[in-house]
Amino acid sequence: MGAEVPTNPVATLRGGLPDRYLTPEDLVTMFSLPSVETVYAWRRKRIGPPGFRVGRYLRFNPAAVKEWETEQTTLDPTA
């Protein structure tokens, strides 16, 4: 028998976080956003999760995205 292949293509670490840096497309999927343009608009306005560039590619640390999400949900509980 070979090694078992995970059913989820994104392996996760403790706390349910992916074991790789996230792409803008990942954020679109995670937050059900209309498009990656929303992620880039957040970045321009400095209102989204912190990201960084790897060459010409934008990436996000999963822990930083989770922290940003927690801040957003605790700032205004009536939202």
PDB file of C-alpha atoms in Angstrom:
ATOM      1  CA  MET A   1       0.000   0.000   0.000  1.00  0.00           C
ATOM      2  CA  GLY A   2       1.224   3.512  -0.868  1.00  0.00           C
ATOM      3  CA  ALA A   3       0.986   6.660   1.127  1.00  0.00           C
ATOM      4  CA  GLU A   4      -2.520   7.976   1.600  1.00  0.00           C
ATOM      5  CA  VAL A   5      -3.236  11.048  -0.535  1.00  0.00           C
ATOM      6  CA  PRO A   6      -5.166  13.765   1.311  1.00  0.00           C
ATOM      7  CA  THR A   7      -8.569  14.577  -0.147  1.00  0.00           C
ATOM      8  CA  ASN A   8      -7.998  18.297   0.384  1.00  0.00           C
ATOM      9  CA  PRO A   9      -5.362  19.657  -2.013  1.00  0.00           C
ATOM     10  CA  VAL A  10      -4.239  22.220   0.591  1.00  0.00           C
ATOM     11  CA  ALA A  11      -2.644  20.444   3.517  1.00  0.00           C
ATOM     12  CA  THR A  12      -3.349  22.088   6.842  1.00  0.00           C
ATOM     13  CA  LEU A  13      -1.367  22.691   9.972  1.00  0.00           C
ATOM     14  CA  ARG A  14      -2.576  23.168  13.511  1.00  0.00           C
ATOM     15  CA  GLY A  15      -5.536  25.523  13.750  1.00  0.00           C
ATOM     16  CA  GLY A  16      -6.754  24.671  10.259  1.00  0.00           C
ATOM     17  CA  LEU A  17      -4.250  26.963   8.537  1.00  0.00           C
ATOM     18  CA  PRO A  18      -2.753  25.976   5.171  1.00  0.00           C
ATOM     19  CA  ASP A  19       0.905  24.939   5.170  1.00  0.00           C
ATOM     20  CA  ARG A  20       1.746  27.365   2.359  1.00  0.00           C
ATOM     21  CA  TYR A  21       1.452  31.078   1.676  1.00  0.00           C
ATOM     22  CA  LEU A  22      -1.910  32.149   0.286  1.00  0.00           C
ATOM     23  CA  THR A  23      -2.552  33.747  -3.096  1.00  0.00           C
ATOM     24  CA  PRO A  24      -5.121  36.468  -3.837  1.00  0.00           C
ATOM     25  CA  GLU A  25      -7.236  33.721  -5.421  1.00  0.00           C
ATOM     26  CA  ASP A  26      -7.151  31.818  -2.119  1.00  0.00           C
ATOM     27  CA  LEU A  27      -8.563  34.884  -0.340  1.00  0.00           C
ATOM     28  CA  VAL A  28     -11.316  35.154  -2.966  1.00  0.00           C
ATOM     29  CA  THR A  29     -12.277  31.559  -2.212  1.00  0.00           C
ATOM     30  CA  MET A  30     -11.938  31.856   1.584  1.00  0.00           C
ATOM     31  CA  PHE A  31     -14.070  34.997   1.879  1.00  0.00           C
ATOM     32  CA  SER A  32     -16.379  34.457  -1.140  1.00  0.00           C
ATOM     33  CA  LEU A  33     -15.202  37.696  -2.731  1.00  0.00           C
ATOM     34  CA  PRO A  34     -16.370  38.800  -6.186  1.00  0.00           C
ATOM     35  CA  SER A  35     -12.853  38.814  -7.707  1.00  0.00           C
ATOM     36  CA  VAL A  36      -9.144  39.231  -7.059  1.00  0.00           C
ATOM     37  CA  GLU A  37      -9.626  42.920  -7.819  1.00  0.00           C
ATOM     38  CA  THR A  38     -11.273  43.194  -4.395  1.00  0.00           C
ATOM     39  CA  VAL A  39      -8.108  41.841  -2.758  1.00  0.00           C
ATOM     40  CA  TYR A  40      -5.945  44.311  -4.699  1.00  0.00           C
ATOM     41  CA  ALA A  41      -8.318  47.189  -3.810  1.00  0.00           C
ATOM     42  CA  TRP A  42      -8.054  46.257  -0.127  1.00  0.00           C
ATOM     43  CA  ARG A  43      -4.277  46.337  -0.468  1.00  0.00           C
ATOM     44  CA  ARG A  44      -4.288  49.766  -2.146  1.00  0.00           C
ATOM     45  CA  LYS A  45      -6.576  51.118   0.588  1.00  0.00           C
ATOM     46  CA  ARG A  46      -4.586  49.306   3.315  1.00  0.00           C
ATOM     47  CA  ILE A  47      -7.718  47.746   4.757  1.00  0.00           C
ATOM     48  CA  GLY A  48      -7.143  44.051   4.008  1.00  0.00           C
ATOM     49  CA  PRO A  49      -4.855  41.441   5.479  1.00  0.00           C
ATOM     50  CA  PRO A  50      -1.144  42.223   5.244  1.00  0.00           C
ATOM     51  CA  GLY A  51       0.539  40.749   2.207  1.00  0.00           C
ATOM     52  CA  PHE A  52       3.988  40.778   0.688  1.00  0.00           C
ATOM     53  CA  ARG A  53       5.536  40.497  -2.749  1.00  0.00           C
ATOM     54  CA  VAL A  54       7.584  37.580  -4.003  1.00  0.00           C
ATOM     55  CA  GLY A  55       8.845  39.041  -7.231  1.00  0.00           C
ATOM     56  CA  ARG A  56       5.702  40.108  -9.036  1.00  0.00           C
ATOM     57  CA  TYR A  57       3.432  37.792  -7.033  1.00  0.00           C
ATOM     58  CA  LEU A  58       1.377  38.786  -4.012  1.00  0.00           C
ATOM     59  CA  ARG A  59       1.307  36.334  -1.120  1.00  0.00           C
ATOM     60  CA  PHE A  60      -0.284  36.250   2.324  1.00  0.00           C
ATOM     61  CA  ASN A  61       0.850  34.513   5.502  1.00  0.00           C
ATOM     62  CA  PRO A  62      -2.051  32.269   6.613  1.00  0.00           C
ATOM     63  CA  ALA A  63      -1.513  33.214  10.281  1.00  0.00           C
ATOM     64  CA  ALA A  64      -1.664  36.942   9.407  1.00  0.00           C
ATOM     65  CA  VAL A  65      -4.870  36.407   7.416  1.00  0.00           C
ATOM     66  CA  LYS A  66      -6.410  34.540  10.364  1.00  0.00           C
ATOM     67  CA  GLU A  67      -5.354  37.337  12.733  1.00  0.00           C
ATOM     68  CA  TRP A  68      -6.837  39.969  10.379  1.00  0.00           C
ATOM     69  CA  GLU A  69     -10.068  37.962  10.169  1.00  0.00           C
ATOM     70  CA  THR A  70     -10.260  37.775  13.969  1.00  0.00           C
ATOM     71  CA  GLU A  71      -9.725  41.541  14.248  1.00  0.00           C
ATOM     72  CA  GLN A  72     -12.466  42.193  11.702  1.00  0.00           C
ATOM     73  CA  THR A  73     -14.979  39.988  13.469  1.00  0.00           C
ATOM     74  CA  THR A  74     -14.257  41.436  16.912  1.00  0.00           C
ATOM     75  CA  LEU A  75     -14.211  45.127  15.914  1.00  0.00           C
ATOM     76  CA  ASP A  76     -17.919  45.349  15.155  1.00  0.00           C
ATOM     77  CA  PRO A  77     -19.943  42.432  16.480  1.00  0.00           C
ATOM     78  CA  THR A  78     -23.132  43.905  14.994  1.00  0.00           C
ATOM     79  CA  ALA A  79     -21.809  43.779  11.411  1.00  0.00           C
TER      80      ALA A  79
END
